[in-house]
Amino acid sequence: MDTDTDKALVVFQGKEIRRTWHNEEWWFVLEDIVFVLTDSKDSKQYIQRMKQRDEPLAEGWVQIVHTLPVDTVGGKQIMNCVNTEGAFRLIQSIPSKKAEPFKRWLAKVGYERIQEIENPELAQARAKEYYKLKGYPKDWIEKRVRGIAIRQELTDEWVQRGVKEEREYAILTNEISTATFGVPIKKHKQIKGLDPKFKNQNLRDHMTDLELIFSMLGEASTTEIARNRDARGFVENRQVARKGGEIAGGARRKLEYETGRKVVSSDNYLEIAGKVKKIGNTSKSKYKKNRLTNL
């Protein structure tokens, strides 16, 4: 079993299975599971026949199968998904020699996530390897992974303080980012040439070093203020998010005044990766001096 670097895709015996993280567990695309176990050219038809011959499965279908947004090449799509328990139930209705290997594969995928929860350093190590494979500079990777940890600490704090809905998370995050950078997330993406319609394009994966640093400052400040004020609920935490972002925004403006340069940059991952690939044929030290110090 191989795990694709973006974590939205896993591979079983050379065949791809899409997945999404929902309610603290992995959910796998039903059609992909059926395809790898049956080699059926029409997974949807196979699923219909499976429901017809397995009446108990059909009766409990809505409890087993959930429609969830899944990252695909063309953006997010709503797809039928099952968790590990649901996948095991489906396997019972699929006569296949691949069933046992697939069960072991599912257990391994689930175990990897448990390992990451119990040992955050393991998750960080995997994240570092992910960005390394994509061609990011080492210094950038260290900042990005640190930013992930700070972000996780903030979202954990929000959960404890009564912020639970995904929509509320998005609003609070945008409050911090707008106050930090002077532009909302949607505009920030546009500056970098990203399409805001594609939610799977993570803005932070396209940030420069300085943008990552100020993003961390805004979120770390928000966490500290929330604890100090004992903010409760969405409304209070929204006020705190603005304050946290304003602290980072103030620091950003001071730096811009001293350097005469804007922190918000049009540089994105594609440009950064392109530069990294070129340094093998040019002066590596020159690249670091002229490029990395400006990120």
PDB file of C-alpha atoms in Angstrom:
ATOM      1  CA  MET A   1       0.000   0.000   0.000  1.00  0.00           C
ATOM      2  CA  ASP A   2       1.282   3.468  -0.922  1.00  0.00           C
ATOM      3  CA  THR A   3      -0.070   6.758   0.334  1.00  0.00           C
ATOM      4  CA  ASP A   4      -0.203   9.571  -2.179  1.00  0.00           C
ATOM      5  CA  THR A   5       1.538  12.700  -0.975  1.00  0.00           C
ATOM      6  CA  ASP A   6      -1.581  14.865  -0.922  1.00  0.00           C
ATOM      7  CA  LYS A   7      -3.294  12.325   1.395  1.00  0.00           C
ATOM      8  CA  ALA A   8      -6.488  12.542  -0.687  1.00  0.00           C
ATOM      9  CA  LEU A   9      -5.422   9.455  -2.599  1.00  0.00           C
ATOM     10  CA  VAL A  10      -4.210   5.986  -1.619  1.00  0.00           C
ATOM     11  CA  VAL A  11      -3.131   3.077  -3.787  1.00  0.00           C
ATOM     12  CA  PHE A  12      -4.102  -0.593  -3.435  1.00  0.00           C
ATOM     13  CA  GLN A  13      -2.249  -3.029  -5.706  1.00  0.00           C
ATOM     14  CA  GLY A  14      -1.527  -0.287  -8.213  1.00  0.00           C
ATOM     15  CA  LYS A  15      -5.067   1.102  -8.319  1.00  0.00           C
ATOM     16  CA  GLU A  16      -6.081   4.464  -6.899  1.00  0.00           C
ATOM     17  CA  ILE A  17      -8.694   4.923  -4.186  1.00  0.00           C
ATOM     18  CA  ARG A  18      -9.824   8.435  -3.355  1.00  0.00           C
ATOM     19  CA  ARG A  19     -10.609   9.335   0.239  1.00  0.00           C
ATOM     20  CA  THR A  20     -11.565  12.245   2.479  1.00  0.00           C
ATOM     21  CA  TRP A  21     -11.143  12.976   6.202  1.00  0.00           C
ATOM     22  CA  HIS A  22     -14.544  13.328   7.907  1.00  0.00           C
ATOM     23  CA  ASN A  23     -15.594  13.094  11.563  1.00  0.00           C
ATOM     24  CA  GLU A  24     -12.090  12.084  12.674  1.00  0.00           C
ATOM     25  CA  GLU A  25     -11.740   9.121  10.275  1.00  0.00           C
ATOM     26  CA  TRP A  26     -11.015   8.294   6.654  1.00  0.00           C
ATOM     27  CA  TRP A  27     -13.916   7.788   4.233  1.00  0.00           C
ATOM     28  CA  PHE A  28     -13.206   5.999   0.947  1.00  0.00           C
ATOM     29  CA  VAL A  29     -14.969   6.464  -2.390  1.00  0.00           C
ATOM     30  CA  LEU A  30     -17.326   3.510  -2.827  1.00  0.00           C
ATOM     31  CA  GLU A  31     -16.950   3.189  -6.592  1.00  0.00           C
ATOM     32  CA  ASP A  32     -13.157   3.035  -6.278  1.00  0.00           C
ATOM     33  CA  ILE A  33     -13.375   0.184  -3.758  1.00  0.00           C
ATOM     34  CA  VAL A  34     -15.742  -1.789  -5.976  1.00  0.00           C
ATOM     35  CA  PHE A  35     -13.465  -1.256  -8.959  1.00  0.00           C
ATOM     36  CA  VAL A  36     -10.293  -2.525  -7.275  1.00  0.00           C
ATOM     37  CA  LEU A  37     -12.063  -5.583  -5.859  1.00  0.00           C
ATOM     38  CA  THR A  38     -14.026  -6.570  -8.954  1.00  0.00           C
ATOM     39  CA  ASP A  39     -12.316  -4.971 -11.962  1.00  0.00           C
ATOM     40  CA  SER A  40     -15.840  -4.081 -13.050  1.00  0.00           C
ATOM     41  CA  LYS A  41     -15.968  -1.643 -15.961  1.00  0.00           C
ATOM     42  CA  ASP A  42     -19.197  -0.203 -14.563  1.00  0.00           C
ATOM     43  CA  SER A  43     -18.902   0.156 -10.791  1.00  0.00           C
ATOM     44  CA  LYS A  44     -22.268   1.898 -10.489  1.00  0.00           C
ATOM     45  CA  GLN A  45     -24.094  -1.001 -12.133  1.00  0.00           C
ATOM     46  CA  TYR A  46     -22.218  -3.492  -9.965  1.00  0.00           C
ATOM     47  CA  ILE A  47     -23.262  -1.592  -6.836  1.00  0.00           C
ATOM     48  CA  GLN A  48     -26.916  -1.671  -7.913  1.00  0.00           C
ATOM     49  CA  ARG A  49     -26.779  -5.436  -8.490  1.00  0.00           C
ATOM     50  CA  MET A  50     -25.020  -5.886  -5.155  1.00  0.00           C
ATOM     51  CA  LYS A  51     -27.845  -4.078  -3.343  1.00  0.00           C
ATOM     52  CA  GLN A  52     -30.429  -6.207  -5.145  1.00  0.00           C
ATOM     53  CA  ARG A  53     -28.884  -9.502  -4.081  1.00  0.00           C
ATOM     54  CA  ASP A  54     -28.051  -8.383  -0.515  1.00  0.00           C
ATOM     55  CA  GLU A  55     -31.299  -7.150   1.028  1.00  0.00           C
ATOM     56  CA  PRO A  56     -29.876  -6.369   4.522  1.00  0.00           C
ATOM     57  CA  LEU A  57     -27.173  -4.250   2.874  1.00  0.00           C
ATOM     58  CA  ALA A  58     -29.786  -2.342   0.878  1.00  0.00           C
ATOM     59  CA  GLU A  59     -31.884  -1.726   4.002  1.00  0.00           C
ATOM     60  CA  GLY A  60     -28.935  -0.277   5.910  1.00  0.00           C
ATOM     61  CA  TRP A  61     -27.484   1.594   2.935  1.00  0.00           C
ATOM     62  CA  VAL A  62     -28.039   5.124   4.248  1.00  0.00           C
ATOM     63  CA  GLN A  63     -26.286   4.233   7.508  1.00  0.00           C
ATOM     64  CA  ILE A  64     -23.298   2.726   5.710  1.00  0.00           C
ATOM     65  CA  VAL A  65     -22.868   5.042   2.716  1.00  0.00           C
ATOM     66  CA  HIS A  66     -22.546   8.832   3.093  1.00  0.00           C
ATOM     67  CA  THR A  67     -22.270  11.446   0.358  1.00  0.00           C
ATOM     68  CA  LEU A  68     -19.206  13.601   1.060  1.00  0.00           C
ATOM     69  CA  PRO A  69     -17.098  16.187  -0.812  1.00  0.00           C
ATOM     70  CA  VAL A  70     -13.950  14.549  -2.176  1.00  0.00           C
ATOM     71  CA  ASP A  71     -10.917  16.223  -3.753  1.00  0.00           C
ATOM     72  CA  THR A  72     -10.503  15.198  -7.388  1.00  0.00           C
ATOM     73  CA  VAL A  73      -8.403  16.434 -10.292  1.00  0.00           C
ATOM     74  CA  GLY A  74     -11.234  18.749 -11.305  1.00  0.00           C
ATOM     75  CA  GLY A  75     -11.909  20.035  -7.796  1.00  0.00           C
ATOM     76  CA  LYS A  76     -14.256  18.830  -5.057  1.00  0.00           C
ATOM     77  CA  GLN A  77     -17.066  16.469  -6.029  1.00  0.00           C
ATOM     78  CA  ILE A  78     -19.862  14.941  -3.951  1.00  0.00           C
ATOM     79  CA  MET A  79     -19.371  11.173  -3.950  1.00  0.00           C
ATOM     80  CA  ASN A  80     -20.655   8.073  -2.147  1.00  0.00           C
ATOM     81  CA  CYS A  81     -18.172   7.137   0.572  1.00  0.00           C
ATOM     82  CA  VAL A  82     -17.770   4.510   3.291  1.00  0.00           C
ATOM     83  CA  ASN A  83     -15.592   4.437   6.394  1.00  0.00           C
ATOM     84  CA  THR A  84     -13.466   1.429   7.325  1.00  0.00           C
ATOM     85  CA  GLU A  85     -16.355  -0.345   9.055  1.00  0.00           C
ATOM     86  CA  GLY A  86     -18.613   0.252   6.059  1.00  0.00           C
ATOM     87  CA  ALA A  87     -15.940  -1.022   3.684  1.00  0.00           C
ATOM     88  CA  PHE A  88     -15.678  -4.271   5.653  1.00  0.00           C
ATOM     89  CA  ARG A  89     -19.462  -4.683   5.387  1.00  0.00           C
ATOM     90  CA  LEU A  90     -19.381  -4.144   1.621  1.00  0.00           C
ATOM     91  CA  ILE A  91     -16.609  -6.696   1.204  1.00  0.00           C
ATOM     92  CA  GLN A  92     -18.979  -9.331   2.600  1.00  0.00           C
ATOM     93  CA  SER A  93     -21.157  -8.818  -0.483  1.00  0.00           C
ATOM     94  CA  ILE A  94     -18.310  -8.945  -2.996  1.00  0.00           C
ATOM     95  CA  PRO A  95     -16.992 -12.425  -3.845  1.00  0.00           C
ATOM     96  CA  SER A  96     -13.362 -11.620  -4.543  1.00  0.00           C
ATOM     97  CA  LYS A  97      -9.954 -13.176  -3.987  1.00  0.00           C
ATOM     98  CA  LYS A  98      -8.738  -9.660  -3.208  1.00  0.00           C
ATOM     99  CA  ALA A  99     -10.962  -9.362  -0.128  1.00  0.00           C
ATOM    100  CA  GLU A 100      -8.412 -10.510   2.460  1.00  0.00           C
ATOM    101  CA  PRO A 101      -5.513  -8.406   1.119  1.00  0.00           C
ATOM    102  CA  PHE A 102      -7.892  -5.461   0.972  1.00  0.00           C
ATOM    103  CA  LYS A 103      -8.927  -5.961   4.618  1.00  0.00           C
ATOM    104  CA  ARG A 104      -5.283  -5.902   5.670  1.00  0.00           C
ATOM    105  CA  TRP A 105      -4.742  -2.809   3.537  1.00  0.00           C
ATOM    106  CA  LEU A 106      -7.663  -0.990   5.198  1.00  0.00           C
ATOM    107  CA  ALA A 107      -6.330  -1.865   8.639  1.00  0.00           C
ATOM    108  CA  LYS A 108      -2.900  -0.482   7.702  1.00  0.00           C
ATOM    109  CA  VAL A 109      -4.351   2.783   6.392  1.00  0.00           C
ATOM    110  CA  GLY A 110      -6.323   3.245   9.612  1.00  0.00           C
ATOM    111  CA  TYR A 111      -3.332   2.356  11.763  1.00  0.00           C
ATOM    112  CA  GLU A 112      -1.166   4.991  10.103  1.00  0.00           C
ATOM    113  CA  ARG A 113      -3.661   7.671  11.135  1.00  0.00           C
ATOM    114  CA  ILE A 114      -3.781   6.348  14.708  1.00  0.00           C
ATOM    115  CA  GLN A 115       0.020   6.522  14.802  1.00  0.00           C
ATOM    116  CA  GLU A 116      -0.061  10.161  13.721  1.00  0.00           C
ATOM    117  CA  ILE A 117      -2.636  11.060  16.386  1.00  0.00           C
ATOM    118  CA  GLU A 118      -0.608   9.342  19.123  1.00  0.00           C
ATOM    119  CA  ASN A 119       2.719  10.660  17.825  1.00  0.00           C
ATOM    120  CA  PRO A 120       2.439  14.139  16.245  1.00  0.00           C
ATOM    121  CA  GLU A 121       6.147  14.039  15.373  1.00  0.00           C
ATOM    122  CA  LEU A 122       5.410  11.178  12.977  1.00  0.00           C
ATOM    123  CA  ALA A 123       2.800  13.294  11.212  1.00  0.00           C
ATOM    124  CA  GLN A 124       5.336  16.129  10.945  1.00  0.00           C
ATOM    125  CA  ALA A 125       7.944  13.771   9.504  1.00  0.00           C
ATOM    126  CA  ARG A 126       5.492  12.608   6.846  1.00  0.00           C
ATOM    127  CA  ALA A 127       4.549  16.200   6.059  1.00  0.00           C
ATOM    128  CA  LYS A 128       8.225  17.102   5.612  1.00  0.00           C
ATOM    129  CA  GLU A 129       8.714  14.209   3.230  1.00  0.00           C
ATOM    130  CA  TYR A 130       5.630  15.285   1.279  1.00  0.00           C
ATOM    131  CA  TYR A 131       6.953  18.807   0.690  1.00  0.00           C
ATOM    132  CA  LYS A 132      10.459  17.545   0.012  1.00  0.00           C
ATOM    133  CA  LEU A 133       9.119  15.345  -2.792  1.00  0.00           C
ATOM    134  CA  LYS A 134       7.312  18.346  -4.259  1.00  0.00           C
ATOM    135  CA  GLY A 135      10.572  20.266  -4.488  1.00  0.00           C
ATOM    136  CA  TYR A 136      10.260  22.899  -1.763  1.00  0.00           C
ATOM    137  CA  PRO A 137      13.430  24.341  -0.150  1.00  0.00           C
ATOM    138  CA  LYS A 138      14.347  22.857   3.236  1.00  0.00           C
ATOM    139  CA  ASP A 139      14.003  26.172   5.099  1.00  0.00           C
ATOM    140  CA  TRP A 140      10.517  26.654   3.635  1.00  0.00           C
ATOM    141  CA  ILE A 141       9.506  23.136   4.685  1.00  0.00           C
ATOM    142  CA  GLU A 142      10.510  23.768   8.298  1.00  0.00           C
ATOM    143  CA  LYS A 143       8.340  26.889   8.417  1.00  0.00           C
ATOM    144  CA  ARG A 144       5.410  25.193   6.706  1.00  0.00           C
ATOM    145  CA  VAL A 145       5.419  22.237   9.089  1.00  0.00           C
ATOM    146  CA  ARG A 146       5.705  24.546  12.085  1.00  0.00           C
ATOM    147  CA  GLY A 147       2.763  26.495  10.705  1.00  0.00           C
ATOM    148  CA  ILE A 148       0.720  23.297  10.502  1.00  0.00           C
ATOM    149  CA  ALA A 149       1.376  22.645  14.199  1.00  0.00           C
ATOM    150  CA  ILE A 150       0.379  26.203  15.150  1.00  0.00           C
ATOM    151  CA  ARG A 151      -2.766  25.916  13.040  1.00  0.00           C
ATOM    152  CA  GLN A 152      -3.689  22.621  14.722  1.00  0.00           C
ATOM    153  CA  GLU A 153      -3.219  24.178  18.149  1.00  0.00           C
ATOM    154  CA  LEU A 154      -5.556  27.011  17.165  1.00  0.00           C
ATOM    155  CA  THR A 155      -8.283  24.743  15.779  1.00  0.00           C
ATOM    156  CA  ASP A 156      -8.069  22.554  18.885  1.00  0.00           C
ATOM    157  CA  GLU A 157      -8.575  25.698  20.944  1.00  0.00           C
ATOM    158  CA  TRP A 158     -11.593  26.671  18.853  1.00  0.00           C
ATOM    159  CA  VAL A 159     -13.190  23.276  19.407  1.00  0.00           C
ATOM    160  CA  GLN A 160     -12.781  23.642  23.162  1.00  0.00           C
ATOM    161  CA  ARG A 161     -14.315  27.115  22.971  1.00  0.00           C
ATOM    162  CA  GLY A 162     -17.447  26.117  21.116  1.00  0.00           C
ATOM    163  CA  VAL A 163     -16.476  26.727  17.493  1.00  0.00           C
ATOM    164  CA  LYS A 164     -17.472  23.537  15.720  1.00  0.00           C
ATOM    165  CA  GLU A 165     -18.948  24.115  12.279  1.00  0.00           C
ATOM    166  CA  GLU A 166     -16.642  24.049   9.260  1.00  0.00           C
ATOM    167  CA  ARG A 167     -18.219  27.278   7.996  1.00  0.00           C
ATOM    168  CA  GLU A 168     -17.296  29.038  11.248  1.00  0.00           C
ATOM    169  CA  TYR A 169     -13.708  27.792  10.953  1.00  0.00           C
ATOM    170  CA  ALA A 170     -13.518  29.292   7.463  1.00  0.00           C
ATOM    171  CA  ILE A 171     -14.874  32.661   8.615  1.00  0.00           C
ATOM    172  CA  LEU A 172     -12.474  32.888  11.566  1.00  0.00           C
ATOM    173  CA  THR A 173      -9.524  31.890   9.394  1.00  0.00           C
ATOM    174  CA  ASN A 174     -10.433  34.566   6.866  1.00  0.00           C
ATOM    175  CA  GLU A 175     -10.678  37.173   9.646  1.00  0.00           C
ATOM    176  CA  ILE A 176      -7.126  36.385  10.760  1.00  0.00           C
ATOM    177  CA  SER A 177      -5.747  36.299   7.233  1.00  0.00           C
ATOM    178  CA  THR A 178      -7.450  39.545   6.171  1.00  0.00           C
ATOM    179  CA  ALA A 179      -6.141  41.431   9.195  1.00  0.00           C
ATOM    180  CA  THR A 180      -2.684  39.894   8.755  1.00  0.00           C
ATOM    181  CA  PHE A 181      -2.166  40.504   5.047  1.00  0.00           C
ATOM    182  CA  GLY A 182      -4.613  43.305   4.286  1.00  0.00           C
ATOM    183  CA  VAL A 183      -6.485  41.124   1.784  1.00  0.00           C
ATOM    184  CA  PRO A 184      -9.018  38.296   2.248  1.00  0.00           C
ATOM    185  CA  ILE A 185      -8.017  34.737   1.387  1.00  0.00           C
ATOM    186  CA  LYS A 186      -9.897  34.805  -1.929  1.00  0.00           C
ATOM    187  CA  LYS A 187      -8.009  37.905  -3.074  1.00  0.00           C
ATOM    188  CA  HIS A 188      -4.708  36.507  -1.793  1.00  0.00           C
ATOM    189  CA  LYS A 189      -5.244  33.428  -3.972  1.00  0.00           C
ATOM    190  CA  GLN A 190      -5.990  35.589  -6.992  1.00  0.00           C
ATOM    191  CA  ILE A 191      -2.774  37.557  -6.457  1.00  0.00           C
ATOM    192  CA  LYS A 192      -0.887  34.263  -6.670  1.00  0.00           C
ATOM    193  CA  GLY A 193      -2.709  33.215  -9.814  1.00  0.00           C
ATOM    194  CA  LEU A 194      -4.740  30.523  -8.033  1.00  0.00           C
ATOM    195  CA  ASP A 195      -8.409  29.872  -8.747  1.00  0.00           C
ATOM    196  CA  PRO A 196     -10.533  30.451  -5.588  1.00  0.00           C
ATOM    197  CA  LYS A 197     -13.129  28.022  -6.984  1.00  0.00           C
ATOM    198  CA  PHE A 198     -10.753  25.133  -6.366  1.00  0.00           C
ATOM    199  CA  LYS A 199     -10.815  24.693  -2.597  1.00  0.00           C
ATOM    200  CA  ASN A 200      -8.182  21.965  -2.812  1.00  0.00           C
ATOM    201  CA  GLN A 201      -5.597  24.634  -3.706  1.00  0.00           C
ATOM    202  CA  ASN A 202      -4.147  25.363  -0.277  1.00  0.00           C
ATOM    203  CA  LEU A 203      -3.006  28.996  -0.150  1.00  0.00           C
ATOM    204  CA  ARG A 204      -0.330  28.199   2.436  1.00  0.00           C
ATOM    205  CA  ASP A 205       1.323  25.735   0.087  1.00  0.00           C
ATOM    206  CA  HIS A 206       1.926  28.698  -2.227  1.00  0.00           C
ATOM    207  CA  MET A 207       3.138  31.170   0.406  1.00  0.00           C
ATOM    208  CA  THR A 208       6.628  32.603   0.574  1.00  0.00           C
ATOM    209  CA  ASP A 209       8.722  32.325   3.730  1.00  0.00           C
ATOM    210  CA  LEU A 210       7.603  35.741   4.973  1.00  0.00           C
ATOM    211  CA  GLU A 211       3.947  35.026   4.290  1.00  0.00           C
ATOM    212  CA  LEU A 212       4.224  31.803   6.284  1.00  0.00           C
ATOM    213  CA  ILE A 213       5.898  33.625   9.171  1.00  0.00           C
ATOM    214  CA  PHE A 214       3.205  36.291   9.408  1.00  0.00           C
ATOM    215  CA  SER A 215       0.484  33.667   9.031  1.00  0.00           C
ATOM    216  CA  MET A 216       1.965  31.812  12.008  1.00  0.00           C
ATOM    217  CA  LEU A 217       2.160  35.028  14.025  1.00  0.00           C
ATOM    218  CA  GLY A 218      -1.499  35.818  13.358  1.00  0.00           C
ATOM    219  CA  GLU A 219      -2.718  32.372  14.374  1.00  0.00           C
ATOM    220  CA  ALA A 220      -0.411  32.021  17.381  1.00  0.00           C
ATOM    221  CA  SER A 221      -1.527  35.462  18.603  1.00  0.00           C
ATOM    222  CA  THR A 222      -5.173  34.466  18.183  1.00  0.00           C
ATOM    223  CA  THR A 223      -4.645  31.339  20.276  1.00  0.00           C
ATOM    224  CA  GLU A 224      -2.982  33.285  23.087  1.00  0.00           C
ATOM    225  CA  ILE A 225      -5.649  36.010  23.143  1.00  0.00           C
ATOM    226  CA  ALA A 226      -8.454  33.435  23.143  1.00  0.00           C
ATOM    227  CA  ARG A 227      -6.930  31.772  26.200  1.00  0.00           C
ATOM    228  CA  ASN A 228      -6.275  35.070  27.953  1.00  0.00           C
ATOM    229  CA  ARG A 229      -9.817  36.334  27.383  1.00  0.00           C
ATOM    230  CA  ASP A 230     -11.416  32.909  27.764  1.00  0.00           C
ATOM    231  CA  ALA A 231     -13.361  33.586  24.555  1.00  0.00           C
ATOM    232  CA  ARG A 232     -16.476  31.437  24.172  1.00  0.00           C
ATOM    233  CA  GLY A 233     -18.537  30.749  21.090  1.00  0.00           C
ATOM    234  CA  PHE A 234     -18.262  31.979  17.537  1.00  0.00           C
ATOM    235  CA  VAL A 235     -18.941  35.689  18.127  1.00  0.00           C
ATOM    236  CA  GLU A 236     -16.290  36.169  20.825  1.00  0.00           C
ATOM    237  CA  ASN A 237     -13.736  34.110  18.918  1.00  0.00           C
ATOM    238  CA  ARG A 238     -14.376  36.161  15.797  1.00  0.00           C
ATOM    239  CA  GLN A 239     -13.419  39.303  17.707  1.00  0.00           C
ATOM    240  CA  VAL A 240     -10.309  37.549  18.968  1.00  0.00           C
ATOM    241  CA  ALA A 241      -9.422  36.391  15.448  1.00  0.00           C
ATOM    242  CA  ARG A 242      -9.433  39.997  14.259  1.00  0.00           C
ATOM    243  CA  LYS A 243      -7.198  41.044  17.159  1.00  0.00           C
ATOM    244  CA  GLY A 244      -4.753  38.222  16.505  1.00  0.00           C
ATOM    245  CA  GLY A 245      -4.598  39.129  12.840  1.00  0.00           C
ATOM    246  CA  GLU A 246      -4.143  42.811  13.656  1.00  0.00           C
ATOM    247  CA  ILE A 247      -1.033  42.010  15.688  1.00  0.00           C
ATOM    248  CA  ALA A 248       0.513  40.216  12.714  1.00  0.00           C
ATOM    249  CA  GLY A 249      -0.762  42.923  10.364  1.00  0.00           C
ATOM    250  CA  GLY A 250       0.930  45.634  12.413  1.00  0.00           C
ATOM    251  CA  ALA A 251       4.237  43.768  12.301  1.00  0.00           C
ATOM    252  CA  ARG A 252       3.847  43.257   8.551  1.00  0.00           C
ATOM    253  CA  ARG A 253       3.280  46.963   7.906  1.00  0.00           C
ATOM    254  CA  LYS A 254       6.347  47.900   9.953  1.00  0.00           C
ATOM    255  CA  LEU A 255       8.497  45.522   7.928  1.00  0.00           C
ATOM    256  CA  GLU A 256       7.064  46.842   4.666  1.00  0.00           C
ATOM    257  CA  TYR A 257       7.828  50.406   5.773  1.00  0.00           C
ATOM    258  CA  GLU A 258      11.449  49.551   6.597  1.00  0.00           C
ATOM    259  CA  THR A 259      12.103  47.496   3.458  1.00  0.00           C
ATOM    260  CA  GLY A 260       9.888  49.315   0.978  1.00  0.00           C
ATOM    261  CA  ARG A 261       8.549  45.956  -0.215  1.00  0.00           C
ATOM    262  CA  LYS A 262       5.149  44.306   0.105  1.00  0.00           C
ATOM    263  CA  VAL A 263       4.969  41.026   2.019  1.00  0.00           C
ATOM    264  CA  VAL A 264       2.045  39.683  -0.010  1.00  0.00           C
ATOM    265  CA  SER A 265       3.695  38.180  -3.062  1.00  0.00           C
ATOM    266  CA  SER A 266       2.534  36.838  -6.410  1.00  0.00           C
ATOM    267  CA  ASP A 267       5.083  34.014  -6.051  1.00  0.00           C
ATOM    268  CA  ASN A 268       3.432  30.613  -5.846  1.00  0.00           C
ATOM    269  CA  TYR A 269       4.468  26.995  -5.476  1.00  0.00           C
ATOM    270  CA  LEU A 270       4.782  26.432  -9.219  1.00  0.00           C
ATOM    271  CA  GLU A 271       7.286  29.275  -9.476  1.00  0.00           C
ATOM    272  CA  ILE A 272       9.164  28.163  -6.374  1.00  0.00           C
ATOM    273  CA  ALA A 273       9.362  24.573  -7.584  1.00  0.00           C
ATOM    274  CA  GLY A 274      10.521  25.736 -10.987  1.00  0.00           C
ATOM    275  CA  LYS A 275      13.356  27.726  -9.412  1.00  0.00           C
ATOM    276  CA  VAL A 276      14.400  24.774  -7.256  1.00  0.00           C
ATOM    277  CA  LYS A 277      14.665  22.463 -10.254  1.00  0.00           C
ATOM    278  CA  LYS A 278      16.859  24.955 -12.075  1.00  0.00           C
ATOM    279  CA  ILE A 279      19.521  25.302  -9.386  1.00  0.00           C
ATOM    280  CA  GLY A 280      21.047  21.961 -10.342  1.00  0.00           C
ATOM    281  CA  ASN A 281      22.408  23.579 -13.512  1.00  0.00           C
ATOM    282  CA  THR A 282      23.253  26.960 -12.025  1.00  0.00           C
ATOM    283  CA  SER A 283      24.905  28.322  -8.903  1.00  0.00           C
ATOM    284  CA  LYS A 284      23.172  26.905  -5.838  1.00  0.00           C
ATOM    285  CA  SER A 285      24.670  29.493  -3.503  1.00  0.00           C
ATOM    286  CA  LYS A 286      23.579  32.295  -5.822  1.00  0.00           C
ATOM    287  CA  TYR A 287      20.025  30.950  -5.828  1.00  0.00           C
ATOM    288  CA  LYS A 288      19.918  30.855  -2.046  1.00  0.00           C
ATOM    289  CA  LYS A 289      21.254  34.360  -1.748  1.00  0.00           C
ATOM    290  CA  ASN A 290      19.039  35.987  -4.362  1.00  0.00           C
ATOM    291  CA  ARG A 291      15.885  33.924  -4.047  1.00  0.00           C
ATOM    292  CA  LEU A 292      15.342  32.317  -0.684  1.00  0.00           C
ATOM    293  CA  THR A 293      16.131  35.423   1.330  1.00  0.00           C
ATOM    294  CA  ASN A 294      13.380  37.227  -0.589  1.00  0.00           C
ATOM    295  CA  LEU A 295      10.648  34.666   0.072  1.00  0.00           C
TER     296      LEU A 295
END
